[in-house]
mmCIF file with all atom_site columns, C-alpha atoms in Angstrom:
data_model
loop_
_atom_site.group_PDB
_atom_site.id
_atom_site.type_symbol
_atom_site.label_atom_id
_atom_site.label_alt_id
_atom_site.label_comp_id
_atom_site.label_asym_id
_atom_site.label_entity_id
_atom_site.label_seq_id
_atom_site.pdbx_PDB_ins_code
_atom_site.Cartn_x
_atom_site.Cartn_y
_atom_site.Cartn_z
_atom_site.occupancy
_atom_site.B_iso_or_equiv
_atom_site.pdbx_formal_charge
_atom_site.auth_seq_id
_atom_site.auth_comp_id
_atom_site.auth_asym_id
_atom_site.auth_atom_id
_atom_site.pdbx_PDB_model_num
ATOM 1   C CA . UNK A 1 1   ? 43.529 -0.443  43.148 1.00 47.00 ? 1   UNK A CA 1
ATOM 2   C CA . UNK A 1 2   ? 45.153 1.548   40.282 1.00 48.00 ? 2   UNK A CA 1
ATOM 3   C CA . UNK A 1 3   ? 48.191 2.406   42.336 1.00 58.00 ? 3   UNK A CA 1
ATOM 4   C CA . UNK A 1 4   ? 48.893 -1.228  42.591 1.00 84.00 ? 4   UNK A CA 1
ATOM 5   C CA . UNK A 1 5   ? 49.868 -1.548  39.109 1.00 86.00 ? 5   UNK A CA 1
ATOM 6   C CA . UNK A 1 6   ? 53.172 -1.243  37.218 1.00 91.00 ? 6   UNK A CA 1
ATOM 7   C CA . UNK A 1 7   ? 55.203 -2.112  34.292 1.00 93.00 ? 7   UNK A CA 1
ATOM 8   C CA . UNK A 1 8   ? 57.508 -5.005  35.104 1.00 96.00 ? 8   UNK A CA 1
ATOM 9   C CA . UNK A 1 9   ? 59.391 -7.914  33.565 1.00 96.00 ? 9   UNK A CA 1
ATOM 10  C CA . UNK A 1 10  ? 57.886 -11.204 34.573 1.00 97.00 ? 10  UNK A CA 1
ATOM 11  C CA . UNK A 1 11  ? 61.333 -12.671 35.149 1.00 97.00 ? 11  UNK A CA 1
ATOM 12  C CA . UNK A 1 12  ? 64.892 -11.686 34.702 1.00 97.00 ? 12  UNK A CA 1
ATOM 13  C CA . UNK A 1 13  ? 65.969 -14.713 32.500 1.00 95.00 ? 13  UNK A CA 1
ATOM 14  C CA . UNK A 1 14  ? 63.860 -16.964 30.095 1.00 93.00 ? 14  UNK A CA 1
ATOM 15  C CA . UNK A 1 15  ? 63.885 -19.956 31.980 1.00 94.00 ? 15  UNK A CA 1
ATOM 16  C CA . UNK A 1 16  ? 61.467 -22.485 33.268 1.00 95.00 ? 16  UNK A CA 1
ATOM 17  C CA . UNK A 1 17  ? 59.949 -21.322 36.884 1.00 96.00 ? 17  UNK A CA 1
ATOM 18  C CA . UNK A 1 18  ? 58.759 -23.940 39.122 1.00 96.00 ? 18  UNK A CA 1
ATOM 19  C CA . UNK A 1 19  ? 55.592 -23.649 40.876 1.00 97.00 ? 19  UNK A CA 1
ATOM 20  C CA . UNK A 1 20  ? 53.923 -21.081 38.276 1.00 98.00 ? 20  UNK A CA 1
ATOM 21  C CA . UNK A 1 21  ? 51.678 -23.274 36.149 1.00 97.00 ? 21  UNK A CA 1
ATOM 22  C CA . UNK A 1 22  ? 48.382 -22.957 37.812 1.00 98.00 ? 22  UNK A CA 1
ATOM 23  C CA . UNK A 1 23  ? 45.706 -21.201 35.775 1.00 98.00 ? 23  UNK A CA 1
ATOM 24  C CA . UNK A 1 24  ? 43.613 -20.285 38.913 1.00 97.00 ? 24  UNK A CA 1
ATOM 25  C CA . UNK A 1 25  ? 45.785 -20.229 42.075 1.00 98.00 ? 25  UNK A CA 1
ATOM 26  C CA . UNK A 1 26  ? 47.502 -16.847 41.639 1.00 98.00 ? 26  UNK A CA 1
ATOM 27  C CA . UNK A 1 27  ? 48.402 -16.725 45.485 1.00 98.00 ? 27  UNK A CA 1
ATOM 28  C CA . UNK A 1 28  ? 50.509 -19.756 44.923 1.00 98.00 ? 28  UNK A CA 1
ATOM 29  C CA . UNK A 1 29  ? 52.047 -19.026 41.714 1.00 98.00 ? 29  UNK A CA 1
ATOM 30  C CA . UNK A 1 30  ? 53.009 -15.503 42.997 1.00 98.00 ? 30  UNK A CA 1
ATOM 31  C CA . UNK A 1 31  ? 54.395 -16.639 46.358 1.00 98.00 ? 31  UNK A CA 1
ATOM 32  C CA . UNK A 1 32  ? 56.653 -19.106 44.425 1.00 98.00 ? 32  UNK A CA 1
ATOM 33  C CA . UNK A 1 33  ? 57.898 -16.204 42.308 1.00 97.00 ? 33  UNK A CA 1
ATOM 34  C CA . UNK A 1 34  ? 58.344 -13.629 45.416 1.00 96.00 ? 34  UNK A CA 1
ATOM 35  C CA . UNK A 1 35  ? 62.262 -13.149 44.780 1.00 96.00 ? 35  UNK A CA 1
ATOM 36  C CA . UNK A 1 36  ? 64.376 -10.570 42.816 1.00 97.00 ? 36  UNK A CA 1
ATOM 37  C CA . UNK A 1 37  ? 64.324 -12.889 39.755 1.00 98.00 ? 37  UNK A CA 1
ATOM 38  C CA . UNK A 1 38  ? 60.688 -12.252 39.202 1.00 98.00 ? 38  UNK A CA 1
ATOM 39  C CA . UNK A 1 39  ? 60.147 -8.415  39.556 1.00 98.00 ? 39  UNK A CA 1
ATOM 40  C CA . UNK A 1 40  ? 56.370 -8.509  38.503 1.00 97.00 ? 40  UNK A CA 1
ATOM 41  C CA . UNK A 1 41  ? 55.363 -10.953 41.231 1.00 98.00 ? 41  UNK A CA 1
ATOM 42  C CA . UNK A 1 42  ? 57.646 -9.318  43.724 1.00 97.00 ? 42  UNK A CA 1
ATOM 43  C CA . UNK A 1 43  ? 56.120 -5.921  43.108 1.00 97.00 ? 43  UNK A CA 1
ATOM 44  C CA . UNK A 1 44  ? 52.419 -7.451  43.708 1.00 97.00 ? 44  UNK A CA 1
ATOM 45  C CA . UNK A 1 45  ? 53.608 -9.446  46.859 1.00 97.00 ? 45  UNK A CA 1
ATOM 46  C CA . UNK A 1 46  ? 54.880 -6.019  48.244 1.00 96.00 ? 46  UNK A CA 1
ATOM 47  C CA . UNK A 1 47  ? 51.894 -3.949  47.867 1.00 96.00 ? 47  UNK A CA 1
ATOM 48  C CA . UNK A 1 48  ? 50.300 -2.610  51.020 1.00 94.00 ? 48  UNK A CA 1
ATOM 49  C CA . UNK A 1 49  ? 47.532 -0.253  50.255 1.00 90.00 ? 49  UNK A CA 1
ATOM 50  C CA . UNK A 1 50  ? 43.859 0.163   51.598 1.00 88.00 ? 50  UNK A CA 1
ATOM 51  C CA . UNK A 1 51  ? 44.975 -1.335  54.981 1.00 92.00 ? 51  UNK A CA 1
ATOM 52  C CA . UNK A 1 52  ? 45.530 -4.762  53.121 1.00 94.00 ? 52  UNK A CA 1
ATOM 53  C CA . UNK A 1 53  ? 48.769 -6.731  52.683 1.00 95.00 ? 53  UNK A CA 1
ATOM 54  C CA . UNK A 1 54  ? 47.524 -9.883  51.045 1.00 96.00 ? 54  UNK A CA 1
ATOM 55  C CA . UNK A 1 55  ? 47.987 -8.776  47.409 1.00 96.00 ? 55  UNK A CA 1
ATOM 56  C CA . UNK A 1 56  ? 49.475 -11.094 44.591 1.00 97.00 ? 56  UNK A CA 1
ATOM 57  C CA . UNK A 1 57  ? 49.858 -11.547 41.071 1.00 97.00 ? 57  UNK A CA 1
ATOM 58  C CA . UNK A 1 58  ? 46.795 -13.083 39.627 1.00 98.00 ? 58  UNK A CA 1
ATOM 59  C CA . UNK A 1 59  ? 46.829 -16.465 37.645 1.00 98.00 ? 59  UNK A CA 1
ATOM 60  C CA . UNK A 1 60  ? 45.565 -16.600 33.897 1.00 97.00 ? 60  UNK A CA 1
ATOM 61  C CA . UNK A 1 61  ? 42.069 -17.255 34.465 1.00 97.00 ? 61  UNK A CA 1
ATOM 62  C CA . UNK A 1 62  ? 41.738 -14.989 37.686 1.00 97.00 ? 62  UNK A CA 1
ATOM 63  C CA . UNK A 1 63  ? 42.869 -12.199 35.453 1.00 95.00 ? 63  UNK A CA 1
ATOM 64  C CA . UNK A 1 64  ? 39.939 -13.160 32.871 1.00 96.00 ? 64  UNK A CA 1
ATOM 65  C CA . UNK A 1 65  ? 37.623 -13.005 35.743 1.00 95.00 ? 65  UNK A CA 1
ATOM 66  C CA . UNK A 1 66  ? 38.870 -9.405  36.316 1.00 95.00 ? 66  UNK A CA 1
ATOM 67  C CA . UNK A 1 67  ? 38.280 -8.599  32.557 1.00 94.00 ? 67  UNK A CA 1
ATOM 68  C CA . UNK A 1 68  ? 34.744 -10.251 32.735 1.00 95.00 ? 68  UNK A CA 1
ATOM 69  C CA . UNK A 1 69  ? 33.563 -8.397  35.663 1.00 94.00 ? 69  UNK A CA 1
ATOM 70  C CA . UNK A 1 70  ? 35.530 -5.126  35.301 1.00 94.00 ? 70  UNK A CA 1
ATOM 71  C CA . UNK A 1 71  ? 35.774 -4.534  31.638 1.00 93.00 ? 71  UNK A CA 1
ATOM 72  C CA . UNK A 1 72  ? 36.815 -0.888  31.006 1.00 92.00 ? 72  UNK A CA 1
ATOM 73  C CA . UNK A 1 73  ? 35.243 -0.636  27.424 1.00 89.00 ? 73  UNK A CA 1
ATOM 74  C CA . UNK A 1 74  ? 32.544 -2.081  25.324 1.00 87.00 ? 74  UNK A CA 1
ATOM 75  C CA . UNK A 1 75  ? 34.757 -3.979  22.897 1.00 83.00 ? 75  UNK A CA 1
ATOM 76  C CA . UNK A 1 76  ? 35.091 -7.860  22.923 1.00 84.00 ? 76  UNK A CA 1
ATOM 77  C CA . UNK A 1 77  ? 37.062 -10.304 20.861 1.00 82.00 ? 77  UNK A CA 1
ATOM 78  C CA . UNK A 1 78  ? 34.540 -13.298 20.450 1.00 80.00 ? 78  UNK A CA 1
ATOM 79  C CA . UNK A 1 79  ? 36.912 -16.249 19.927 1.00 85.00 ? 79  UNK A CA 1
ATOM 80  C CA . UNK A 1 80  ? 37.841 -15.848 23.525 1.00 90.00 ? 80  UNK A CA 1
ATOM 81  C CA . UNK A 1 81  ? 35.874 -16.223 26.985 1.00 92.00 ? 81  UNK A CA 1
ATOM 82  C CA . UNK A 1 82  ? 35.758 -19.770 28.014 1.00 94.00 ? 82  UNK A CA 1
ATOM 83  C CA . UNK A 1 83  ? 36.697 -20.031 31.577 1.00 95.00 ? 83  UNK A CA 1
ATOM 84  C CA . UNK A 1 84  ? 35.912 -23.244 33.673 1.00 95.00 ? 84  UNK A CA 1
ATOM 85  C CA . UNK A 1 85  ? 37.244 -21.712 36.588 1.00 94.00 ? 85  UNK A CA 1
ATOM 86  C CA . UNK A 1 86  ? 34.738 -18.653 36.641 1.00 94.00 ? 86  UNK A CA 1
ATOM 87  C CA . UNK A 1 87  ? 31.759 -18.922 38.754 1.00 91.00 ? 87  UNK A CA 1
ATOM 88  C CA . UNK A 1 88  ? 29.440 -19.873 37.252 1.00 92.00 ? 88  UNK A CA 1
ATOM 89  C CA . UNK A 1 89  ? 32.013 -21.588 34.681 1.00 95.00 ? 89  UNK A CA 1
ATOM 90  C CA . UNK A 1 90  ? 31.677 -20.100 31.180 1.00 94.00 ? 90  UNK A CA 1
ATOM 91  C CA . UNK A 1 91  ? 31.691 -22.879 28.384 1.00 94.00 ? 91  UNK A CA 1
ATOM 92  C CA . UNK A 1 92  ? 31.150 -20.496 25.473 1.00 93.00 ? 92  UNK A CA 1
ATOM 93  C CA . UNK A 1 93  ? 33.068 -17.598 24.111 1.00 93.00 ? 93  UNK A CA 1
ATOM 94  C CA . UNK A 1 94  ? 32.240 -13.808 24.420 1.00 92.00 ? 94  UNK A CA 1
ATOM 95  C CA . UNK A 1 95  ? 29.562 -12.148 22.281 1.00 90.00 ? 95  UNK A CA 1
ATOM 96  C CA . UNK A 1 96  ? 29.383 -8.758  21.023 1.00 86.00 ? 96  UNK A CA 1
ATOM 97  C CA . UNK A 1 97  ? 27.506 -7.722  24.041 1.00 88.00 ? 97  UNK A CA 1
ATOM 98  C CA . UNK A 1 98  ? 28.901 -10.049 26.834 1.00 91.00 ? 98  UNK A CA 1
ATOM 99  C CA . UNK A 1 99  ? 30.478 -9.347  28.985 1.00 94.00 ? 99  UNK A CA 1
ATOM 100 C CA . UNK A 1 100 ? 29.324 -5.603  29.076 1.00 93.00 ? 100 UNK A CA 1
ATOM 101 C CA . UNK A 1 101 ? 31.285 -2.731  30.158 1.00 94.00 ? 101 UNK A CA 1
ATOM 102 C CA . UNK A 1 102 ? 31.337 -2.688  33.850 1.00 95.00 ? 102 UNK A CA 1
ATOM 103 C CA . UNK A 1 103 ? 28.828 -0.269  35.582 1.00 96.00 ? 103 UNK A CA 1
ATOM 104 C CA . UNK A 1 104 ? 31.418 0.680   38.219 1.00 95.00 ? 104 UNK A CA 1
ATOM 105 C CA . UNK A 1 105 ? 32.354 4.122   36.874 1.00 95.00 ? 105 UNK A CA 1
ATOM 106 C CA . UNK A 1 106 ? 35.812 4.167   38.462 1.00 94.00 ? 106 UNK A CA 1
ATOM 107 C CA . UNK A 1 107 ? 36.770 0.925   36.602 1.00 93.00 ? 107 UNK A CA 1
ATOM 108 C CA . UNK A 1 108 ? 35.574 2.348   33.218 1.00 94.00 ? 108 UNK A CA 1
ATOM 109 C CA . UNK A 1 109 ? 37.844 3.739   30.590 1.00 91.00 ? 109 UNK A CA 1
ATOM 110 C CA . UNK A 1 110 ? 39.553 6.860   32.230 1.00 90.00 ? 110 UNK A CA 1
ATOM 111 C CA . UNK A 1 111 ? 38.332 6.019   35.693 1.00 93.00 ? 111 UNK A CA 1
ATOM 112 C CA . UNK A 1 112 ? 40.735 6.091   38.662 1.00 91.00 ? 112 UNK A CA 1
ATOM 113 C CA . UNK A 1 113 ? 40.755 2.235   38.960 1.00 91.00 ? 113 UNK A CA 1
ATOM 114 C CA . UNK A 1 114 ? 40.372 1.252   35.372 1.00 92.00 ? 114 UNK A CA 1
ATOM 115 C CA . UNK A 1 115 ? 42.431 -1.326  33.880 1.00 92.00 ? 115 UNK A CA 1
ATOM 116 C CA . UNK A 1 116 ? 44.099 0.357   30.927 1.00 86.00 ? 116 UNK A CA 1
ATOM 117 C CA . UNK A 1 117 ? 43.320 -1.179  27.474 1.00 72.00 ? 117 UNK A CA 1
ATOM 118 C CA . UNK A 1 118 ? 46.896 -2.661  27.381 1.00 83.00 ? 118 UNK A CA 1
ATOM 119 C CA . UNK A 1 119 ? 47.756 -6.316  28.400 1.00 91.00 ? 119 UNK A CA 1
ATOM 120 C CA . UNK A 1 120 ? 48.716 -7.531  31.926 1.00 95.00 ? 120 UNK A CA 1
ATOM 121 C CA . UNK A 1 121 ? 50.860 -10.363 32.912 1.00 96.00 ? 121 UNK A CA 1
ATOM 122 C CA . UNK A 1 122 ? 49.310 -13.203 34.734 1.00 97.00 ? 122 UNK A CA 1
ATOM 123 C CA . UNK A 1 123 ? 51.482 -15.325 37.023 1.00 98.00 ? 123 UNK A CA 1
ATOM 124 C CA . UNK A 1 124 ? 50.922 -18.312 34.833 1.00 98.00 ? 124 UNK A CA 1
ATOM 125 C CA . UNK A 1 125 ? 53.817 -19.444 33.104 1.00 97.00 ? 125 UNK A CA 1
ATOM 126 C CA . UNK A 1 126 ? 53.337 -20.861 29.538 1.00 97.00 ? 126 UNK A CA 1
ATOM 127 C CA . UNK A 1 127 ? 56.836 -22.397 29.007 1.00 96.00 ? 127 UNK A CA 1
ATOM 128 C CA . UNK A 1 128 ? 60.611 -21.388 29.792 1.00 95.00 ? 128 UNK A CA 1
ATOM 129 C CA . UNK A 1 129 ? 60.514 -18.299 27.700 1.00 94.00 ? 129 UNK A CA 1
ATOM 130 C CA . UNK A 1 130 ? 56.586 -17.108 27.781 1.00 96.00 ? 130 UNK A CA 1
ATOM 131 C CA . UNK A 1 131 ? 53.933 -16.214 30.319 1.00 97.00 ? 131 UNK A CA 1
ATOM 132 C CA . UNK A 1 132 ? 50.191 -15.875 29.750 1.00 97.00 ? 132 UNK A CA 1
ATOM 133 C CA . UNK A 1 133 ? 48.784 -12.376 29.622 1.00 94.00 ? 133 UNK A CA 1
ATOM 134 C CA . UNK A 1 134 ? 45.372 -10.833 29.624 1.00 94.00 ? 134 UNK A CA 1
ATOM 135 C CA . UNK A 1 135 ? 44.189 -7.675  27.311 1.00 92.00 ? 135 UNK A CA 1
ATOM 136 C CA . UNK A 1 136 ? 41.644 -5.362  28.600 1.00 91.00 ? 136 UNK A CA 1
ATOM 137 C CA . UNK A 1 137 ? 40.855 -3.891  25.393 1.00 86.00 ? 137 UNK A CA 1
ATOM 138 C CA . UNK A 1 138 ? 38.824 -6.772  24.015 1.00 86.00 ? 138 UNK A CA 1
ATOM 139 C CA . UNK A 1 139 ? 39.610 -9.897  26.090 1.00 90.00 ? 139 UNK A CA 1
ATOM 140 C CA . UNK A 1 140 ? 42.334 -11.963 24.267 1.00 91.00 ? 140 UNK A CA 1
ATOM 141 C CA . UNK A 1 141 ? 44.545 -14.205 26.493 1.00 93.00 ? 141 UNK A CA 1
ATOM 142 C CA . UNK A 1 142 ? 47.766 -15.371 24.959 1.00 93.00 ? 142 UNK A CA 1
ATOM 143 C CA . UNK A 1 143 ? 51.163 -16.013 25.810 1.00 92.00 ? 143 UNK A CA 1
ATOM 144 C CA . UNK A 1 144 ? 54.013 -13.646 25.105 1.00 74.00 ? 144 UNK A CA 1
ATOM 145 C CA . UNK A 1 145 ? 57.589 -14.228 24.523 1.00 70.00 ? 145 UNK A CA 1
ATOM 146 C CA . UNK A 1 146 ? 59.727 -13.037 26.428 1.00 90.00 ? 146 UNK A CA 1
ATOM 147 C CA . UNK A 1 147 ? 59.125 -13.114 30.302 1.00 96.00 ? 147 UNK A CA 1
ATOM 148 C CA . UNK A 1 148 ? 62.043 -10.415 30.302 1.00 95.00 ? 148 UNK A CA 1
ATOM 149 C CA . UNK A 1 149 ? 60.186 -7.853  28.443 1.00 94.00 ? 149 UNK A CA 1
ATOM 150 C CA . UNK A 1 150 ? 58.030 -5.350  30.532 1.00 93.00 ? 150 UNK A CA 1
ATOM 151 C CA . UNK A 1 151 ? 54.416 -5.537  30.499 1.00 93.00 ? 151 UNK A CA 1
ATOM 152 C CA . UNK A 1 152 ? 51.788 -4.333  32.866 1.00 94.00 ? 152 UNK A CA 1
ATOM 153 C CA . UNK A 1 153 ? 51.035 -6.209  36.168 1.00 95.00 ? 153 UNK A CA 1
ATOM 154 C CA . UNK A 1 154 ? 48.417 -5.526  38.494 1.00 95.00 ? 154 UNK A CA 1
ATOM 155 C CA . UNK A 1 155 ? 48.148 -6.604  42.127 1.00 96.00 ? 155 UNK A CA 1
ATOM 156 C CA . UNK A 1 156 ? 44.900 -8.386  43.221 1.00 95.00 ? 156 UNK A CA 1
ATOM 157 C CA . UNK A 1 157 ? 43.542 -9.999  46.346 1.00 94.00 ? 157 UNK A CA 1
ATOM 158 C CA . UNK A 1 158 ? 40.739 -12.386 47.006 1.00 92.00 ? 158 UNK A CA 1
ATOM 159 C CA . UNK A 1 159 ? 37.622 -11.302 48.825 1.00 87.00 ? 159 UNK A CA 1
ATOM 160 C CA . UNK A 1 160 ? 34.585 -13.196 49.875 1.00 78.00 ? 160 UNK A CA 1
ATOM 161 C CA . UNK A 1 161 ? 31.340 -12.278 47.818 1.00 72.00 ? 161 UNK A CA 1
#
């Protein structure tokens, strides 16, 4: 939901955050960060929209799954894309055409629900000063110093498919 995104700092200080190392368990990472010291996760945990209140800040590989399935544009960065937590697991990098731009028009560039081409913080900590992020321009995952800088964050929720 586009309204469930904002620019927030990951943390108010560059210190190690216990319970935020999972690359796939965003609900646990996010719940462990649901205090004023973690503005990004606190924002996600507080979202109540569409009649739902189980929103959270996604983990690193969950955010990559969002990129893979809801990619707003047609550009990929080919050295990225391996995700053992995806279903099915992906053991190879992106190609020039895979993943393709999403067919859901509301998630394509300019659509009401589209991820911007900027990068989004995940709830996965890299080290005391940095957290993992996902770009939606071309799929790069990287860690960013510093947690105290603002970056986009998007609340997500798990649904059975």
